[in-house]
Amino acid sequence: MQPPSSDVLRGTLDLLILKTLTLEPMHGWGIGQRIQQLSRGVLDANQGSLYPAFQRLEQKGWIESEWRTTENNRRAKYYRLTTAGRRAVGAEAASWRRYVEAVELILQTT
Amino acid sequence: MSAIKGFAARLRALLSPRTTERSLNEEIEFHIEQETEKNLRLGMSHAEARRRALVEFGGLSQTREAHHDVYAARPLEELVADTRYTLRTMRRTPVLAGAAILTLALGIGANTAIFSAVNAVVLQPLPFPNPKQLYMVWEENPEKGWYKQVAAPANMLDWKEQVAAFADVMAYSEGFGTATLTENGEPTIVRPAFGTGNFFSVLGARAALGRTFVDAETWKTGHRIAVLSHHLWRDRFGGDRNIIGRTIQLDGAPIQVVGVMPASFDYPNEKVDLWEPWAWDPSNRQQVSFRRAHWLSVVARVTPGISQDAANAQLQAVVKRLQRDYPGTNRVMGAGITPLHEFLVGDTRLPLLVLLGAVALLLLIACANVGNLMLVKAADREREAALRLALGAGRRRLVRQALTESLVMSLVGGLAGIALGMWGTRALQAMQPAGMLRVSHFNFDWVVFGYVLAITTVSGLLFGIAPALWSSRRAPQDALKEGGRGGSQSRRMRRWGERLVIGEVALALMLSVGAALLVRSLLRLQQVDPGFDPNGAIAARLELPGTRYDTGDKANNFFSRLEEQLRSIPGVQSVGSTSDVPLTGGGYSSDFVVAGWPEGTYGSEVLHRRVTPEFFKAIRTPVLAGRAFTVDDRAKSASVVIINEALAKKHFKGQDPIGQRISFDKVPDSSSTWSTIVGIVKDQHQSKLGIEPQIEVFEPLTQSPTGGMSVIVRTAGDPASLGPAIRRTVAAMDRSLALSSVETLNQIRAESLARERFLTTLLLLFAGVGLALAVVGVYGVMAQMARRRVREMGIRLALGAQANDVRWLVVRNGLRLVTIGLAIGTAGAFAATRTMQALLFGIAPKDPLTFVVVPALLVLTALVATWMPASYASRADPATALRAE
């Protein structure tokens, strides 16, 4: 059993990855960079934890991977959202918003 | 779709872990290079850039591990690992593994063999199209005590024509003796079966060559035809495809071959060499004998969609009509139908089920034994399990590992068991008494395989569950503490061991009681006086073809000349002949009336036999009153009969039967023959030793001639050695004759007990193996317990206990368990042996002797099994025992 807080964290990371991938297929490093940029440096995802997350999402069938060549002519594994993944982003985002609202409510009342 | 993709990813990872790992490494490497480049662009030195990248990424090996956790199909991978681990332990402890596998193989092998017989005989459908539509139609007559008996031809024809639910009805008879085939050299005895013209078409069987019969051939067509069995065609005619249309000589008469059946067709039994249609004369139908004599096995094919009840209801309507229309023959004649398969399986079902029960008990004992071995092993690995628990292994994980171990063990045992079972199946086929199992060949098919797989898995779970639960329920700290003291016992461990002892004793008792009952029953049977002296005599069966021996005189002359010539063989003491040898089934039976009985009274079911004058002397059946037949009882002299004791007792209460006259018509009239009773002989068991002698009359062969006789030759020497001389004598008298069987009376007696002996031998074998396993098991558990108490014993001895006290302590504990086991086993045996009632002769299923002797023997064996560990414990040297930490 994992402590519950890490579950939340993990769920967040999955959502961030999925959201990032809605723009375009990307490789792992790129995804990490993009999350950092988009959150203006607030969210610094632990880079090592990205990769197990990729496998998890791939097993859920939400993302697919494929080896491709980068602009610099390097081989890299690119991840891309599947149709199921695209649907999941909406649901995951909604659930995240509910969570945030709930936390916000509690913070305001106390 | 996405689920499939996900699964495919898992599978890939499982099947090629290296590729997956390489791929991950490459991906991470790419990531770190990118990060390093970024750091370089930020102005770091090359070394610093790479270092920061690595730090930023976090623990490389953790990532790999986490990735692996997500990826690998965890349960599958663990299964592979556990299996490998099990195989490794088995290699490391070959004796233990070998003992477990051998034990399982015995249990599973015995089950495989018996189940393959059950499968072939009881479970597999008949080898005909739509076999469920086939029913045996039988007759019953409460007045004569007939049930499920053969039918009369005229009744059969009426059913065929009047019962609309029957699509068609055929009839056959297998008991028509033998015929002599004189073709291609030596005369050979062949066994024909006779049937109606639609015999094959009702079954749905087709010829392999040529044709089968047509319905019209039930009746006389002017020339005889036959269909050959595959084996006769192959062995006697060299598989000649041009045989169709050829005429062969059977009993000296021409008969045309119209077809050859495939090898798979062996109805009604595999001994039939050829089939002939009856070719009845159409005028027979009007004759009363066609309705009075019952000798047909009748099979109906019911119209598709008609239920058994509906068909039977229609049959009953016809039966009622026949009872009304033919009161003379059918007044109390009932009829009924039974699914053909059920009818044919008949009385083989019970012995097979008893055997199946026995091997199931055997397997349970085997499981208990292996369970104990696994438990001992688990105990030895107690510390390992505790350590793993302490280090965070899930309990479920431990249970799974233990179960995997037992399943792997049982699968290996199952494989060995299949090998043993295949051998056993062949042995069973070779050993079975002729005709006991309707199917002579049974194979290891998918049904058997499925069964073996099922029992293998179930036994794996059975013997694996105890050690699995035991090892997982332990609190690690206790186990580690106890383990630290060098593996001592937990109470739960001991309870499991005790349960195993109790269970094994109970099971072994049930098995042994079953076997003992059969042994007692067989011994009783063997003590039954057959009514003749089976020692020193041989019987030779001869069927004179009616074509050449067409008058009674010719047949009579032949047999009296044959007897005369046989008497001249040196050593021969007496020679006599009979139409039916005792213990091989009786001849025909009839009603009878004794002169002077009130009008309308009659007796039923008296057996008839024809004998020559010296028969009673040759077979040594005492004449109790009156006289035996003599050569002066000729064809034309006064009609005489001899009756057996049973008939005298049953129907001549208090009167002297000698001199009274008897007729074999139910309602005698002026045309009836009256015979004078001239003698009373001791009863012979006509069909089996286990069946009481029936009432019987003997007629002199001269006055009731027949061509089928068995010659009994009694000699001072070895009767078996007379066989060749008898054959030579017969051949010298008539070249074209062959003996259909030559057997000593002792062989005949043994054959009549073959089924009982077969069943008893098998059950005794299973009980023996079961008992041996149980003793080993009890010994194993007791030894284990004693070993675990060595320290305690050491202390006791050190404190002044005598070796005897210590021994007694262990033995007493063992006896306590054995007693509980015996109590449970006795209850179980009481319940189980009730089902065996029909298989027992002369003893009750609750036979007191059996239920005293068998448990006593078990206690004795158990004493031996506990004595050895006990004396081991008593020899414990206090000093070493106390130091043995």
mmCIF file of N, CA and C in Angstrom, chain B residues 813-881:
data_model
loop_
_atom_site.group_PDB
_atom_site.id
_atom_site.type_symbol
_atom_site.label_atom_id
_atom_site.label_comp_id
_atom_site.label_asym_id
_atom_site.label_seq_id
_atom_site.Cartn_x
_atom_site.Cartn_y
_atom_site.Cartn_z
ATOM 1 N N ASN B 813 0.306 -41.532 21.972
ATOM 2 C CA ASN B 813 -0.195 -40.451 21.130
ATOM 3 C C ASN B 813 -0.605 -40.995 19.760
ATOM 4 N N GLY B 814 0.251 -41.873 19.200
ATOM 5 C CA GLY B 814 -0.052 -42.462 17.899
ATOM 6 C C GLY B 814 -1.340 -43.259 17.953
ATOM 7 N N LEU B 815 -1.492 -44.071 18.993
ATOM 8 C CA LEU B 815 -2.671 -44.924 19.103
ATOM 9 C C LEU B 815 -3.944 -44.091 19.242
ATOM 10 N N ARG B 816 -3.811 -42.979 19.958
ATOM 11 C CA ARG B 816 -4.976 -42.107 20.120
ATOM 12 C C ARG B 816 -5.467 -41.664 18.733
ATOM 13 N N LEU B 817 -4.525 -41.230 17.910
ATOM 14 C CA LEU B 817 -4.899 -40.754 16.578
ATOM 15 C C LEU B 817 -5.476 -41.895 15.749
ATOM 16 N N VAL B 818 -4.818 -43.059 15.825
ATOM 17 C CA VAL B 818 -5.271 -44.205 15.040
ATOM 18 C C VAL B 818 -6.691 -44.592 15.443
ATOM 19 N N THR B 819 -6.966 -44.533 16.739
ATOM 20 C CA THR B 819 -8.303 -44.902 17.209
ATOM 21 C C THR B 819 -9.361 -43.955 16.660
ATOM 22 N N ILE B 820 -9.052 -42.659 16.699
ATOM 23 C CA ILE B 820 -10.014 -41.705 16.138
ATOM 24 C C ILE B 820 -10.221 -42.009 14.661
ATOM 25 N N GLY B 821 -9.108 -42.268 13.958
ATOM 26 C CA GLY B 821 -9.187 -42.590 12.525
ATOM 27 C C GLY B 821 -10.040 -43.821 12.283
ATOM 28 N N LEU B 822 -9.862 -44.833 13.123
ATOM 29 C CA LEU B 822 -10.632 -46.064 12.957
ATOM 30 C C LEU B 822 -12.119 -45.805 13.156
ATOM 31 N N ALA B 823 -12.433 -44.963 14.154
ATOM 32 C CA ALA B 823 -13.843 -44.671 14.412
ATOM 33 C C ALA B 823 -14.473 -44.006 13.198
ATOM 34 N N ILE B 824 -13.770 -43.002 12.668
ATOM 35 C CA ILE B 824 -14.303 -42.297 11.493
ATOM 36 C C ILE B 824 -14.378 -43.254 10.305
ATOM 37 N N GLY B 825 -13.297 -44.035 10.128
ATOM 38 C CA GLY B 825 -13.243 -44.965 9.006
ATOM 39 C C GLY B 825 -14.343 -46.009 9.073
ATOM 40 N N THR B 826 -14.634 -46.496 10.274
ATOM 41 C CA THR B 826 -15.688 -47.505 10.413
ATOM 42 C C THR B 826 -17.032 -46.926 9.995
ATOM 43 N N ALA B 827 -17.297 -45.701 10.453
ATOM 44 C CA ALA B 827 -18.547 -45.051 10.056
ATOM 45 C C ALA B 827 -18.599 -44.915 8.542
ATOM 46 N N GLY B 828 -17.483 -44.462 7.958
ATOM 47 C CA GLY B 828 -17.427 -44.293 6.509
ATOM 48 C C GLY B 828 -17.611 -45.616 5.793
ATOM 49 N N ALA B 829 -16.974 -46.659 6.308
ATOM 50 C CA ALA B 829 -17.048 -47.968 5.663
ATOM 51 C C ALA B 829 -18.466 -48.520 5.734
ATOM 52 N N PHE B 830 -19.135 -48.299 6.850
ATOM 53 C CA PHE B 830 -20.525 -48.739 6.974
ATOM 54 C C PHE B 830 -21.355 -48.131 5.857
ATOM 55 N N ALA B 831 -21.139 -46.820 5.670
ATOM 56 C CA ALA B 831 -21.926 -46.110 4.659
ATOM 57 C C ALA B 831 -21.544 -46.585 3.256
ATOM 58 N N ALA B 832 -20.239 -46.758 3.018
ATOM 59 C CA ALA B 832 -19.775 -47.034 1.658
ATOM 60 C C ALA B 832 -20.059 -48.467 1.223
ATOM 61 N N THR B 833 -19.890 -49.429 2.123
ATOM 62 C CA THR B 833 -20.006 -50.821 1.700
ATOM 63 C C THR B 833 -21.457 -51.225 1.447
ATOM 64 N N ARG B 834 -22.394 -50.409 1.928
ATOM 65 C CA ARG B 834 -23.798 -50.718 1.631
ATOM 66 C C ARG B 834 -24.026 -50.816 0.134
ATOM 67 N N THR B 835 -23.326 -49.928 -0.607
ATOM 68 C CA THR B 835 -23.509 -49.930 -2.056
ATOM 69 C C THR B 835 -22.990 -51.214 -2.687
ATOM 70 N N MET B 836 -22.167 -51.962 -1.943
ATOM 71 C CA MET B 836 -21.550 -53.160 -2.510
ATOM 72 C C MET B 836 -22.412 -54.403 -2.325
ATOM 73 N N GLN B 837 -23.516 -54.232 -1.628
ATOM 74 C CA GLN B 837 -24.385 -55.376 -1.317
ATOM 75 C C GLN B 837 -24.538 -56.356 -2.477
ATOM 76 N N ALA B 838 -24.842 -55.800 -3.657
ATOM 77 C CA ALA B 838 -25.134 -56.674 -4.798
ATOM 78 C C ALA B 838 -23.910 -57.476 -5.240
ATOM 79 N N LEU B 839 -22.723 -57.062 -4.798
ATOM 80 C CA LEU B 839 -21.507 -57.753 -5.240
ATOM 81 C C LEU B 839 -21.079 -58.826 -4.251
ATOM 82 N N LEU B 840 -21.774 -58.905 -3.120
ATOM 83 C CA LEU B 840 -21.333 -59.811 -2.071
ATOM 84 C C LEU B 840 -22.154 -61.087 -2.066
ATOM 85 N N PHE B 841 -21.495 -62.183 -1.754
ATOM 86 C CA PHE B 841 -22.188 -63.456 -1.673
ATOM 87 C C PHE B 841 -21.996 -64.049 -0.285
ATOM 88 N N GLY B 842 -23.096 -64.312 0.382
ATOM 89 C CA GLY B 842 -23.022 -65.060 1.632
ATOM 90 C C GLY B 842 -22.549 -64.271 2.828
ATOM 91 N N ILE B 843 -22.255 -62.980 2.650
ATOM 92 C CA ILE B 843 -21.931 -62.190 3.833
ATOM 93 C C ILE B 843 -22.614 -60.837 3.715
ATOM 94 N N ALA B 844 -22.910 -60.242 4.871
ATOM 95 C CA ALA B 844 -23.575 -58.938 4.887
ATOM 96 C C ALA B 844 -22.516 -57.860 4.735
ATOM 97 N N PRO B 845 -22.893 -56.683 4.193
ATOM 98 C CA PRO B 845 -21.927 -55.585 4.099
ATOM 99 C C PRO B 845 -21.422 -55.182 5.481
ATOM 100 N N LYS B 846 -22.209 -55.494 6.538
ATOM 101 C CA LYS B 846 -21.751 -55.145 7.880
ATOM 102 C C LYS B 846 -21.145 -56.364 8.565
ATOM 103 N N ASP B 847 -20.573 -57.244 7.782
ATOM 104 C CA ASP B 847 -19.967 -58.466 8.297
ATOM 105 C C ASP B 847 -19.137 -58.195 9.546
ATOM 106 N N PRO B 848 -19.558 -58.715 10.702
ATOM 107 C CA PRO B 848 -18.868 -58.384 11.960
ATOM 108 C C PRO B 848 -17.393 -58.782 11.941
ATOM 109 N N LEU B 849 -17.099 -59.959 11.403
ATOM 110 C CA LEU B 849 -15.714 -60.434 11.401
ATOM 111 C C LEU B 849 -14.810 -59.430 10.688
ATOM 112 N N THR B 850 -15.270 -58.989 9.503
ATOM 113 C CA THR B 850 -14.489 -58.021 8.738
ATOM 114 C C THR B 850 -14.256 -56.758 9.544
ATOM 115 N N PHE B 851 -15.326 -56.300 10.205
ATOM 116 C CA PHE B 851 -15.221 -55.033 10.904
ATOM 117 C C PHE B 851 -14.442 -55.154 12.218
ATOM 118 N N VAL B 852 -14.076 -56.366 12.607
ATOM 119 C CA VAL B 852 -13.211 -56.528 13.770
ATOM 120 C C VAL B 852 -11.781 -56.784 13.319
ATOM 121 N N VAL B 853 -11.639 -57.702 12.380
ATOM 122 C CA VAL B 853 -10.297 -58.126 11.980
ATOM 123 C C VAL B 853 -9.534 -57.012 11.281
ATOM 124 N N VAL B 854 -10.208 -56.329 10.327
ATOM 125 C CA VAL B 854 -9.496 -55.308 9.557
ATOM 126 C C VAL B 854 -8.996 -54.168 10.442
ATOM 127 N N PRO B 855 -9.857 -53.595 11.310
ATOM 128 C CA PRO B 855 -9.331 -52.554 12.203
ATOM 129 C C PRO B 855 -8.225 -53.087 13.110
ATOM 130 N N ALA B 856 -8.360 -54.330 13.560
ATOM 131 C CA ALA B 856 -7.320 -54.889 14.427
ATOM 132 C C ALA B 856 -5.987 -54.944 13.682
ATOM 133 N N LEU B 857 -6.054 -55.395 12.418
ATOM 134 C CA LEU B 857 -4.835 -55.452 11.617
ATOM 135 C C LEU B 857 -4.247 -54.055 11.439
ATOM 136 N N LEU B 858 -5.137 -53.091 11.237
ATOM 137 C CA LEU B 858 -4.677 -51.719 11.053
ATOM 138 C C LEU B 858 -3.995 -51.209 12.318
ATOM 139 N N VAL B 859 -4.558 -51.511 13.470
ATOM 140 C CA VAL B 859 -3.959 -51.076 14.729
ATOM 141 C C VAL B 859 -2.558 -51.673 14.856
ATOM 142 N N LEU B 860 -2.456 -52.930 14.481
ATOM 143 C CA LEU B 860 -1.172 -53.623 14.558
ATOM 144 C C LEU B 860 -0.127 -52.943 13.672
ATOM 145 N N THR B 861 -0.545 -52.667 12.446
ATOM 146 C CA THR B 861 0.376 -52.009 11.512
ATOM 147 C C THR B 861 0.742 -50.630 12.030
ATOM 148 N N ALA B 862 -0.263 -49.926 12.549
ATOM 149 C CA ALA B 862 -0.009 -48.579 13.050
ATOM 150 C C ALA B 862 0.952 -48.632 14.236
ATOM 151 N N LEU B 863 0.835 -49.701 15.047
ATOM 152 C CA LEU B 863 1.744 -49.863 16.180
ATOM 153 C C LEU B 863 3.178 -49.924 15.702
ATOM 154 N N VAL B 864 3.386 -50.736 14.641
ATOM 155 C CA VAL B 864 4.729 -50.842 14.074
ATOM 156 C C VAL B 864 5.192 -49.483 13.592
ATOM 157 N N ALA B 865 4.259 -48.766 12.921
ATOM 158 C CA ALA B 865 4.619 -47.474 12.344
ATOM 159 C C ALA B 865 4.954 -46.451 13.417
ATOM 160 N N THR B 866 4.368 -46.597 14.622
ATOM 161 C CA THR B 866 4.683 -45.621 15.665
ATOM 162 C C THR B 866 5.823 -46.107 16.555
ATOM 163 N N TRP B 867 6.023 -47.416 16.551
ATOM 164 C CA TRP B 867 7.050 -47.969 17.435
ATOM 165 C C TRP B 867 8.433 -47.477 17.061
ATOM 166 N N MET B 868 8.711 -47.468 15.768
ATOM 167 C CA MET B 868 10.046 -47.078 15.328
ATOM 168 C C MET B 868 10.387 -45.650 15.738
ATOM 169 N N PRO B 869 9.505 -44.677 15.446
ATOM 170 C CA PRO B 869 9.810 -43.320 15.912
ATOM 171 C C PRO B 869 9.900 -43.262 17.438
ATOM 172 N N ALA B 870 9.069 -44.063 18.091
ATOM 173 C CA ALA B 870 9.064 -44.024 19.552
ATOM 174 C C ALA B 870 10.405 -44.485 20.102
ATOM 175 N N SER B 871 10.932 -45.535 19.516
ATOM 176 C CA SER B 871 12.195 -46.025 20.067
ATOM 177 C C SER B 871 13.327 -45.064 19.709
ATOM 178 N N TYR B 872 13.147 -44.354 18.580
ATOM 179 C CA TYR B 872 14.132 -43.331 18.240
ATOM 180 C C TYR B 872 14.140 -42.252 19.314
ATOM 181 N N ALA B 873 12.915 -41.835 19.697
ATOM 182 C CA ALA B 873 12.808 -40.773 20.698
ATOM 183 C C ALA B 873 13.387 -41.230 22.028
ATOM 184 N N SER B 874 13.166 -42.526 22.354
ATOM 185 C CA SER B 874 13.600 -42.998 23.664
ATOM 186 C C SER B 874 15.122 -43.151 23.735
ATOM 187 N N ARG B 875 15.744 -43.202 22.548
ATOM 188 C CA ARG B 875 17.199 -43.333 22.580
ATOM 189 C C ARG B 875 17.900 -41.979 22.654
ATOM 190 N N ALA B 876 17.071 -40.909 22.740
ATOM 191 C CA ALA B 876 17.659 -39.577 22.774
ATOM 192 C C ALA B 876 18.646 -39.482 23.929
ATOM 193 N N ASP B 877 19.830 -39.044 23.591
ATOM 194 C CA ASP B 877 20.831 -38.864 24.638
ATOM 195 C C ASP B 877 20.570 -37.498 25.265
ATOM 196 N N PRO B 878 20.259 -37.467 26.571
ATOM 197 C CA PRO B 878 19.882 -36.196 27.206
ATOM 198 C C PRO B 878 20.872 -35.089 26.885
ATOM 199 N N ALA B 879 22.149 -35.406 26.957
ATOM 200 C CA ALA B 879 23.162 -34.359 26.761
ATOM 201 C C ALA B 879 23.077 -33.761 25.369
ATOM 202 N N THR B 880 23.078 -34.637 24.363
ATOM 203 C CA THR B 880 23.037 -34.116 22.996
ATOM 204 C C THR B 880 21.710 -33.431 22.732
ATOM 205 N N ALA B 881 20.632 -34.042 23.211
ATOM 206 C CA ALA B 881 19.314 -33.476 22.941
ATOM 207 C C ALA B 881 19.222 -32.059 23.478
#
